[in-house]
PDB file of N, CA and C in Angstrom:
ATOM      1  N   MET A   1     -10.632  -2.218   5.894  1.00 76.00           N
ATOM      2  CA  MET A   1     -10.542  -1.302   4.806  1.00 76.00           C
ATOM      3  C   MET A   1      -9.923   0.044   5.287  1.00 76.00           C
ATOM      4  N   ASP A   2     -10.227   0.418   6.514  1.00 94.00           N
ATOM      5  CA  ASP A   2      -9.689   1.702   7.011  1.00 94.00           C
ATOM      6  C   ASP A   2      -8.156   1.732   6.977  1.00 94.00           C
ATOM      7  N   LEU A   3      -7.534   0.629   7.332  1.00 97.00           N
ATOM      8  CA  LEU A   3      -6.074   0.593   7.290  1.00 97.00           C
ATOM      9  C   LEU A   3      -5.559   0.646   5.856  1.00 97.00           C
ATOM     10  N   ASN A   4      -6.268   0.060   4.932  1.00 97.00           N
ATOM     11  CA  ASN A   4      -5.879   0.161   3.527  1.00 97.00           C
ATOM     12  C   ASN A   4      -5.970   1.593   3.041  1.00 97.00           C
ATOM     13  N   LEU A   5      -7.005   2.292   3.461  1.00 97.00           N
ATOM     14  CA  LEU A   5      -7.152   3.705   3.103  1.00 97.00           C
ATOM     15  C   LEU A   5      -6.010   4.543   3.690  1.00 97.00           C
ATOM     16  N   LEU A   6      -5.640   4.259   4.938  1.00 98.00           N
ATOM     17  CA  LEU A   6      -4.544   4.972   5.582  1.00 98.00           C
ATOM     18  C   LEU A   6      -3.224   4.673   4.901  1.00 98.00           C
ATOM     19  N   ALA A   7      -2.978   3.406   4.610  1.00 98.00           N
ATOM     20  CA  ALA A   7      -1.738   3.034   3.922  1.00 98.00           C
ATOM     21  C   ALA A   7      -1.647   3.693   2.550  1.00 98.00           C
ATOM     22  N   HIS A   8      -2.762   3.700   1.829  1.00 97.00           N
ATOM     23  CA  HIS A   8      -2.786   4.314   0.508  1.00 97.00           C
ATOM     24  C   HIS A   8      -2.505   5.810   0.605  1.00 97.00           C
ATOM     25  N   ALA A   9      -3.129   6.478   1.557  1.00 97.00           N
ATOM     26  CA  ALA A   9      -2.937   7.933   1.707  1.00 97.00           C
ATOM     27  C   ALA A   9      -1.466   8.253   2.060  1.00 97.00           C
ATOM     28  N   LEU A  10      -0.894   7.480   2.971  1.00 98.00           N
ATOM     29  CA  LEU A  10       0.497   7.710   3.342  1.00 98.00           C
ATOM     30  C   LEU A  10       1.441   7.406   2.187  1.00 98.00           C
ATOM     31  N   TRP A  11       1.202   6.310   1.491  1.00 97.00           N
ATOM     32  CA  TRP A  11       2.009   5.956   0.328  1.00 97.00           C
ATOM     33  C   TRP A  11       1.901   7.024  -0.748  1.00 97.00           C
ATOM     34  N   ALA A  12       0.689   7.435  -1.093  1.00 96.00           N
ATOM     35  CA  ALA A  12       0.484   8.459  -2.109  1.00 96.00           C
ATOM     36  C   ALA A  12       1.095   9.793  -1.700  1.00 96.00           C
ATOM     37  N   GLY A  13       1.099  10.066  -0.410  1.00 97.00           N
ATOM     38  CA  GLY A  13       1.713  11.289   0.087  1.00 97.00           C
ATOM     39  C   GLY A  13       3.220  11.188   0.294  1.00 97.00           C
ATOM     40  N   ARG A  14       3.816  10.078  -0.171  1.00 96.00           N
ATOM     41  CA  ARG A  14       5.226   9.827  -0.096  1.00 96.00           C
ATOM     42  C   ARG A  14       5.740   9.780   1.348  1.00 96.00           C
ATOM     43  N   ARG A  15       4.889   9.375   2.248  1.00 97.00           N
ATOM     44  CA  ARG A  15       5.286   9.180   3.634  1.00 97.00           C
ATOM     45  C   ARG A  15       5.510   7.675   3.817  1.00 97.00           C
ATOM     46  N   ARG A  16       6.540   7.177   3.102  1.00 95.00           N
ATOM     47  CA  ARG A  16       6.737   5.717   2.998  1.00 95.00           C
ATOM     48  C   ARG A  16       7.058   5.059   4.326  1.00 95.00           C
ATOM     49  N   ALA A  17       7.829   5.684   5.184  1.00 95.00           N
ATOM     50  CA  ALA A  17       8.142   5.080   6.486  1.00 95.00           C
ATOM     51  C   ALA A  17       6.884   4.915   7.337  1.00 95.00           C
ATOM     52  N   ASP A  18       6.028   5.924   7.314  1.00 97.00           N
ATOM     53  CA  ASP A  18       4.756   5.811   8.051  1.00 97.00           C
ATOM     54  C   ASP A  18       3.854   4.743   7.422  1.00 97.00           C
ATOM     55  N   ALA A  19       3.824   4.721   6.111  1.00 97.00           N
ATOM     56  CA  ALA A  19       3.009   3.717   5.397  1.00 97.00           C
ATOM     57  C   ALA A  19       3.511   2.307   5.714  1.00 97.00           C
ATOM     58  N   ALA A  20       4.798   2.139   5.824  1.00 97.00           N
ATOM     59  CA  ALA A  20       5.372   0.827   6.107  1.00 97.00           C
ATOM     60  C   ALA A  20       4.838   0.261   7.416  1.00 97.00           C
ATOM     61  N   GLN A  21       4.675   1.127   8.415  1.00 97.00           N
ATOM     62  CA  GLN A  21       4.120   0.664   9.696  1.00 97.00           C
ATOM     63  C   GLN A  21       2.702   0.150   9.522  1.00 97.00           C
ATOM     64  N   VAL A  22       1.931   0.823   8.708  1.00 97.00           N
ATOM     65  CA  VAL A  22       0.546   0.390   8.474  1.00 97.00           C
ATOM     66  C   VAL A  22       0.524  -0.906   7.650  1.00 97.00           C
ATOM     67  N   PHE A  23       1.366  -0.950   6.620  1.00 97.00           N
ATOM     68  CA  PHE A  23       1.443  -2.207   5.828  1.00 97.00           C
ATOM     69  C   PHE A  23       1.842  -3.397   6.668  1.00 97.00           C
ATOM     70  N   GLU A  24       2.685  -3.218   7.658  1.00 96.00           N
ATOM     71  CA  GLU A  24       3.068  -4.305   8.517  1.00 96.00           C
ATOM     72  C   GLU A  24       1.875  -4.849   9.313  1.00 96.00           C
ATOM     73  N   VAL A  25       0.995  -3.963   9.718  1.00 96.00           N
ATOM     74  CA  VAL A  25      -0.220  -4.355  10.447  1.00 96.00           C
ATOM     75  C   VAL A  25      -1.207  -5.044   9.468  1.00 96.00           C
ATOM     76  N   ILE A  26      -1.355  -4.524   8.278  1.00 96.00           N
ATOM     77  CA  ILE A  26      -2.275  -5.082   7.291  1.00 96.00           C
ATOM     78  C   ILE A  26      -1.849  -6.472   6.873  1.00 96.00           C
ATOM     79  N   GLY A  27      -0.559  -6.691   6.748  1.00 94.00           N
ATOM     80  CA  GLY A  27      -0.084  -7.977   6.234  1.00 94.00           C
ATOM     81  C   GLY A  27      -0.446  -8.118   4.779  1.00 94.00           C
ATOM     82  N   PRO A  28      -0.940  -9.294   4.370  1.00 92.00           N
ATOM     83  CA  PRO A  28      -1.274  -9.547   2.965  1.00 92.00           C
ATOM     84  C   PRO A  28      -2.729  -9.193   2.615  1.00 92.00           C
ATOM     85  N   HIS A  29      -3.432  -8.525   3.522  1.00 94.00           N
ATOM     86  CA  HIS A  29      -4.867  -8.329   3.375  1.00 94.00           C
ATOM     87  C   HIS A  29      -5.206  -7.005   2.678  1.00 94.00           C
ATOM     88  N   ALA A  30      -5.247  -7.055   1.386  1.00 94.00           N
ATOM     89  CA  ALA A  30      -5.570  -5.862   0.591  1.00 94.00           C
ATOM     90  C   ALA A  30      -7.099  -5.765   0.379  1.00 94.00           C
ATOM     91  N   SER A  31      -7.598  -4.553   0.409  1.00 95.00           N
ATOM     92  CA  SER A  31      -8.981  -4.352  -0.021  1.00 95.00           C
ATOM     93  C   SER A  31      -8.987  -3.769  -1.421  1.00 95.00           C
ATOM     94  N   ARG A  32     -10.059  -3.998  -2.147  1.00 93.00           N
ATOM     95  CA  ARG A  32     -10.136  -3.541  -3.523  1.00 93.00           C
ATOM     96  C   ARG A  32     -10.000  -2.008  -3.597  1.00 93.00           C
ATOM     97  N   ILE A  33     -10.763  -1.324  -2.742  1.00 94.00           N
ATOM     98  CA  ILE A  33     -10.671   0.117  -2.646  1.00 94.00           C
ATOM     99  C   ILE A  33      -9.746   0.421  -1.500  1.00 94.00           C
ATOM    100  N   PRO A  34      -8.791   1.208  -1.608  1.00 95.00           N
ATOM    101  CA  PRO A  34      -8.486   2.246  -2.588  1.00 95.00           C
ATOM    102  C   PRO A  34      -7.543   1.836  -3.703  1.00 95.00           C
ATOM    103  N   TRP A  35      -7.036   0.612  -3.664  1.00 95.00           N
ATOM    104  CA  TRP A  35      -5.988   0.220  -4.609  1.00 95.00           C
ATOM    105  C   TRP A  35      -6.467   0.185  -6.072  1.00 95.00           C
ATOM    106  N   ALA A  36      -7.776   0.023  -6.255  1.00 93.00           N
ATOM    107  CA  ALA A  36      -8.298   0.068  -7.609  1.00 93.00           C
ATOM    108  C   ALA A  36      -8.090   1.427  -8.266  1.00 93.00           C
ATOM    109  N   TYR A  37      -7.939   2.454  -7.465  1.00 91.00           N
ATOM    110  CA  TYR A  37      -7.741   3.804  -8.005  1.00 91.00           C
ATOM    111  C   TYR A  37      -6.407   3.973  -8.725  1.00 91.00           C
ATOM    112  N   VAL A  38      -5.426   3.136  -8.374  1.00 88.00           N
ATOM    113  CA  VAL A  38      -4.098   3.221  -8.995  1.00 88.00           C
ATOM    114  C   VAL A  38      -3.765   1.935  -9.752  1.00 88.00           C
ATOM    115  N   ALA A  39      -4.769   1.128 -10.023  1.00 83.00           N
ATOM    116  CA  ALA A  39      -4.578  -0.163 -10.684  1.00 83.00           C
ATOM    117  C   ALA A  39      -4.715  -0.054 -12.181  1.00 83.00           C
ATOM    118  N   ASP A  40      -3.885   0.764 -12.769  1.00 80.00           N
ATOM    119  CA  ASP A  40      -3.929   0.941 -14.236  1.00 80.00           C
ATOM    120  C   ASP A  40      -2.941   0.049 -14.947  1.00 80.00           C
ATOM    121  N   ARG A  41      -2.529  -1.003 -14.295  1.00 72.00           N
ATOM    122  CA  ARG A  41      -1.566  -1.950 -14.870  1.00 72.00           C
ATOM    123  C   ARG A  41      -2.080  -3.382 -14.704  1.00 72.00           C
ATOM    124  N   PRO A  42      -1.502  -4.337 -15.385  1.00 77.00           N
ATOM    125  CA  PRO A  42      -1.924  -5.712 -15.221  1.00 77.00           C
ATOM    126  C   PRO A  42      -1.799  -6.145 -13.764  1.00 77.00           C
ATOM    127  N   GLY A  43      -2.712  -6.953 -13.331  1.00 83.00           N
ATOM    128  CA  GLY A  43      -2.723  -7.439 -11.960  1.00 83.00           C
ATOM    129  C   GLY A  43      -3.753  -6.792 -11.083  1.00 83.00           C
ATOM    130  N   GLY A  44      -4.270  -5.685 -11.517  1.00 92.00           N
ATOM    131  CA  GLY A  44      -5.344  -5.021 -10.823  1.00 92.00           C
ATOM    132  C   GLY A  44      -4.987  -4.472  -9.453  1.00 92.00           C
ATOM    133  N   PRO A  45      -5.988  -4.300  -8.595  1.00 94.00           N
ATOM    134  CA  PRO A  45      -5.792  -3.729  -7.273  1.00 94.00           C
ATOM    135  C   PRO A  45      -4.777  -4.513  -6.414  1.00 94.00           C
ATOM    136  N   GLU A  46      -4.812  -5.820  -6.533  1.00 93.00           N
ATOM    137  CA  GLU A  46      -3.924  -6.644  -5.714  1.00 93.00           C
ATOM    138  C   GLU A  46      -2.452  -6.333  -6.052  1.00 93.00           C
ATOM    139  N   GLN A  47      -2.174  -6.195  -7.316  1.00 93.00           N
ATOM    140  CA  GLN A  47      -0.784  -5.904  -7.768  1.00 93.00           C
ATOM    141  C   GLN A  47      -0.393  -4.483  -7.323  1.00 93.00           C
ATOM    142  N   ALA A  48      -1.313  -3.539  -7.404  1.00 94.00           N
ATOM    143  CA  ALA A  48      -1.011  -2.187  -6.949  1.00 94.00           C
ATOM    144  C   ALA A  48      -0.694  -2.164  -5.467  1.00 94.00           C
ATOM    145  N   PHE A  49      -1.490  -2.897  -4.676  1.00 96.00           N
ATOM    146  CA  PHE A  49      -1.235  -3.023  -3.240  1.00 96.00           C
ATOM    147  C   PHE A  49       0.172  -3.618  -2.993  1.00 96.00           C
ATOM    148  N   LEU A  50       0.473  -4.730  -3.670  1.00 95.00           N
ATOM    149  CA  LEU A  50       1.764  -5.397  -3.444  1.00 95.00           C
ATOM    150  C   LEU A  50       2.932  -4.491  -3.817  1.00 95.00           C
ATOM    151  N   GLU A  51       2.831  -3.760  -4.895  1.00 94.00           N
ATOM    152  CA  GLU A  51       3.903  -2.858  -5.305  1.00 94.00           C
ATOM    153  C   GLU A  51       4.096  -1.732  -4.311  1.00 94.00           C
ATOM    154  N   ALA A  52       3.009  -1.145  -3.843  1.00 96.00           N
ATOM    155  CA  ALA A  52       3.099  -0.067  -2.854  1.00 96.00           C
ATOM    156  C   ALA A  52       3.688  -0.612  -1.552  1.00 96.00           C
ATOM    157  N   ARG A  53       3.197  -1.782  -1.134  1.00 96.00           N
ATOM    158  CA  ARG A  53       3.695  -2.376   0.117  1.00 96.00           C
ATOM    159  C   ARG A  53       5.192  -2.687   0.006  1.00 96.00           C
ATOM    160  N   ASP A  54       5.601  -3.266  -1.102  1.00 96.00           N
ATOM    161  CA  ASP A  54       7.003  -3.585  -1.297  1.00 96.00           C
ATOM    162  C   ASP A  54       7.884  -2.344  -1.280  1.00 96.00           C
ATOM    163  N   GLN A  55       7.417  -1.263  -1.915  1.00 94.00           N
ATOM    164  CA  GLN A  55       8.184  -0.006  -1.911  1.00 94.00           C
ATOM    165  C   GLN A  55       8.388   0.488  -0.476  1.00 94.00           C
ATOM    166  N   CYS A  56       7.363   0.431   0.297  1.00 96.00           N
ATOM    167  CA  CYS A  56       7.424   0.977   1.648  1.00 96.00           C
ATOM    168  C   CYS A  56       8.224   0.048   2.611  1.00 96.00           C
ATOM    169  N   LEU A  57       7.968  -1.236   2.522  1.00 95.00           N
ATOM    170  CA  LEU A  57       8.655  -2.152   3.435  1.00 95.00           C
ATOM    171  C   LEU A  57      10.139  -2.275   3.100  1.00 95.00           C
ATOM    172  N   TYR A  58      10.486  -2.084   1.827  1.00 92.00           N
ATOM    173  CA  TYR A  58      11.902  -2.154   1.402  1.00 92.00           C
ATOM    174  C   TYR A  58      12.707  -1.095   2.161  1.00 92.00           C
ATOM    175  N   LEU A  59      12.120   0.057   2.393  1.00 76.00           N
ATOM    176  CA  LEU A  59      12.812   1.123   3.103  1.00 76.00           C
ATOM    177  C   LEU A  59      13.038   0.794   4.577  1.00 76.00           C
ATOM    178  N   ARG A  60      12.270  -0.126   5.113  1.00 71.00           N
ATOM    179  CA  ARG A  60      12.361  -0.469   6.534  1.00 71.00           C
ATOM    180  C   ARG A  60      13.519  -1.438   6.827  1.00 71.00           C
ATOM    181  N   HIS A  61      14.022  -2.115   5.799  1.00 63.00           N
ATOM    182  CA  HIS A  61      15.026  -3.128   6.018  1.00 63.00           C
ATOM    183  C   HIS A  61      16.385  -2.736   5.497  1.00 63.00           C
TER     184      HIS A  61
END
């Protein structure tokens, strides 16, 4: 969960390159918190995690 909190903080702070490094370590393993805080769309916390991860990892390639 600590890595999810770090990834969320970096992503929310628009430090996408730094967040991408954390997302690479996390892999597909999302925790409900903190992603539930931004899960105001269909798909819930898992979808919020995937969208944030995709935004950050896209910049790496």
